[in-house]
Structure formats: C-alpha cells, structure tokens
Backbone as CSV, one residue per row, in Angstrom:
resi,resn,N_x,N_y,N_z,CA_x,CA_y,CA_z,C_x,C_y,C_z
1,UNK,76.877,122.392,101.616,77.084,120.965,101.516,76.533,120.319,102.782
2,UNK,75.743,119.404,102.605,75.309,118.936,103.398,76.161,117.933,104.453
3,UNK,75.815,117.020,106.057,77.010,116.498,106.456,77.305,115.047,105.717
4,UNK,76.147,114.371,105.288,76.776,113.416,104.936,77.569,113.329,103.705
5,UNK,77.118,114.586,102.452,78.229,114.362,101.585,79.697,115.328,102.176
6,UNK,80.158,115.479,103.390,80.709,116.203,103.875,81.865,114.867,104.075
7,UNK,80.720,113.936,104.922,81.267,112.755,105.908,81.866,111.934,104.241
8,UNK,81.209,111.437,103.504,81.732,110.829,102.083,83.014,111.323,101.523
9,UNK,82.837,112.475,101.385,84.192,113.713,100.511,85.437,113.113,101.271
10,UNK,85.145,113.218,102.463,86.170,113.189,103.731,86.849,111.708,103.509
11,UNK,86.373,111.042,103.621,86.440,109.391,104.063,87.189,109.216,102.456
12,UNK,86.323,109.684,101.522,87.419,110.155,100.164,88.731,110.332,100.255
13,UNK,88.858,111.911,100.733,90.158,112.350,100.594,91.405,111.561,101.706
14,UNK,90.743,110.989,102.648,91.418,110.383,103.651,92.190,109.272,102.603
15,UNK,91.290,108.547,102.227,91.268,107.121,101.575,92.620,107.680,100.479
16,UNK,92.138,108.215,99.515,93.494,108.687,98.652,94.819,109.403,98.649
17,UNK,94.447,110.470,100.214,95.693,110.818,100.938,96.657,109.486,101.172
18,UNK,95.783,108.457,101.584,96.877,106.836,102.373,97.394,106.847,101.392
19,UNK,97.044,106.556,100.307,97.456,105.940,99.095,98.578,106.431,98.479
20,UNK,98.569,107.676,98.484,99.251,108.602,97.959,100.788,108.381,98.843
21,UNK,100.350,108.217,100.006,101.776,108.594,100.796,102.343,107.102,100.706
22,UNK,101.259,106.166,100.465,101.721,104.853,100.574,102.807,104.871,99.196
23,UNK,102.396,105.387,98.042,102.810,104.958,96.808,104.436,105.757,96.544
24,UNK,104.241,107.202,97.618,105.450,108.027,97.473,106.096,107.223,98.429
25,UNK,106.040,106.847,99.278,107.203,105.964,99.806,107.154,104.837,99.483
26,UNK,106.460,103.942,98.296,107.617,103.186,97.368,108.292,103.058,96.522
27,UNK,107.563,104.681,96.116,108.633,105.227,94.873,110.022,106.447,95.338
28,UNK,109.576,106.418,97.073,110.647,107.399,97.162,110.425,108.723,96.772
29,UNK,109.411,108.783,96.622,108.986,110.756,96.251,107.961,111.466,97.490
30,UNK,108.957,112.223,98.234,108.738,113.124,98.745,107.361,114.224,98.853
31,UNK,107.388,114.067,97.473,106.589,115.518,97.195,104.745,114.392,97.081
32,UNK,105.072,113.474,96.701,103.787,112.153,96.236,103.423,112.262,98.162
33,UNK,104.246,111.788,98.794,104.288,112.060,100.419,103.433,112.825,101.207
34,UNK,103.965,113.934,100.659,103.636,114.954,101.013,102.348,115.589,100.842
35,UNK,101.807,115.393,99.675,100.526,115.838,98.702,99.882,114.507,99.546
36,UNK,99.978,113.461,100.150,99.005,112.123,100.571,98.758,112.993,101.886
37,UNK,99.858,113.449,102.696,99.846,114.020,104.315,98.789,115.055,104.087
38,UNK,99.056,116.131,102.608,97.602,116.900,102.885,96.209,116.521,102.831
39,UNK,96.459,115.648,102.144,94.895,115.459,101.468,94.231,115.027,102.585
40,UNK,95.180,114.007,103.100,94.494,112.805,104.080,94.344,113.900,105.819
41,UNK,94.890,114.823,105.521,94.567,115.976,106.714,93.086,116.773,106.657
42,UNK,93.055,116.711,104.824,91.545,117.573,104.421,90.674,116.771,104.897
43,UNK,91.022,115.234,104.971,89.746,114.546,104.490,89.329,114.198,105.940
44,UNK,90.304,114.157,106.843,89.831,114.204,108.392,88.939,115.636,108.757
45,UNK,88.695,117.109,108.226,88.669,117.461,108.457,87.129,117.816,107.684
46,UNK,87.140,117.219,106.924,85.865,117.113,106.136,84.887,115.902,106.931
47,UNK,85.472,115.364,107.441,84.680,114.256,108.078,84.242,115.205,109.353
48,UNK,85.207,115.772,110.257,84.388,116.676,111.419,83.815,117.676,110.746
49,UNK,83.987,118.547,109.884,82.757,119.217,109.769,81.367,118.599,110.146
50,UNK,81.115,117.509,108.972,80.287,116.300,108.945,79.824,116.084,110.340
51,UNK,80.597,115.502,111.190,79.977,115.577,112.194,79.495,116.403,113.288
52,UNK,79.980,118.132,112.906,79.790,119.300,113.798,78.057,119.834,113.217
53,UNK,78.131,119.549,111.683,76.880,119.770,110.717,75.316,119.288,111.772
54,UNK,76.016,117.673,112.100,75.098,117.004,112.340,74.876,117.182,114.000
55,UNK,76.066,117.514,114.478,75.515,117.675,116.208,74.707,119.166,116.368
56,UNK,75.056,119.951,115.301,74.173,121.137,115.508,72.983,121.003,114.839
57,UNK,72.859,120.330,114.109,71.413,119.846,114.067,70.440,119.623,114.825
58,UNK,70.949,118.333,116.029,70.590,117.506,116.815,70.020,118.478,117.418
59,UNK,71.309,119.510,118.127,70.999,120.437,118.919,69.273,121.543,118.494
60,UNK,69.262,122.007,117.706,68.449,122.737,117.161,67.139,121.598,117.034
61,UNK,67.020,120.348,116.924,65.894,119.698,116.499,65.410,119.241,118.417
62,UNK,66.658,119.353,119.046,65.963,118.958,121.043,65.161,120.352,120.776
63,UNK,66.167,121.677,120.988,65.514,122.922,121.574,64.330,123.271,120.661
64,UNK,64.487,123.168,119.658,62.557,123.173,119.088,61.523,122.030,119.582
65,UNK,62.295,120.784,119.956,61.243,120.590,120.337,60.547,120.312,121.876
66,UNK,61.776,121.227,122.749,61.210,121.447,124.153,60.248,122.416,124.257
67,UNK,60.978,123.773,123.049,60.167,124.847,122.569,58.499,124.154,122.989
68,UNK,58.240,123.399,121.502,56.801,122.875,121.468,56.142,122.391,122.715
69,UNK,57.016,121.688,123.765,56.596,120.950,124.867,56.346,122.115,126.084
70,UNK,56.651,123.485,125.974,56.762,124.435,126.916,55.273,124.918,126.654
71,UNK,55.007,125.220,124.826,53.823,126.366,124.651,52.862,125.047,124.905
72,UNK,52.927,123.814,124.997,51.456,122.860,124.704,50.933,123.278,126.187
C-alpha cells in the first residue's frame, strides 16, 4: 500500500473512530466507545506509517542522488 492511500485509510479510520465514541457516549454504550478508541488508534497509526513510507523515500531519492553527483 502505498503512503498516500495509507495517509487516506488513516484520516478514515480516525474520522469514524470520533464518531463512534461520539455516538457511544450518547447512547451510553461502552462497547460503541470502545470499538471508536480502537479504530481511531488504527487510523493514527495508518497515518504514520504514511508518513514513515514517505520519509524513507525522501531518504533513498537524496542518497541516489548524491550517489549520481559523486560518479559525474
């Protein structure tokens, strides 16, 4: 999976985790709560992947191209 549908998924599950916990505490269900606290934990965690995807990228696209600037 690539990072930005990583960074999307994330910002997803975040978004419907709120919701979720928002809706169990106005209905008073625990378990609705609870299932929002995970999701919205995945979806933070899907978002750093996302952004670990993309700093190791970065990384790999400098050192190739000092690489190139060493052999010219």
């Amino acid at each position: 999976m690539g990072s930005t549908s990583d960074k999307i998924k994330g910002t997803a599950n975040e978004a419907i985790g709120k919701a979720k916990q928002g809706i169990g505490e106005a209905t008073g269900s625990e378990r609705l709560q609870g299932e929002g606290a995970v999701q919205e934990v995945k979806g933070k965690g899907q978002k750093a992947m996302g952004d670990a995807k993309d700093a190791a990228k970065e990384a790999i696209d400098r050192a190739a191209a000092a690489a190139r600037r060493t052999t010219e």
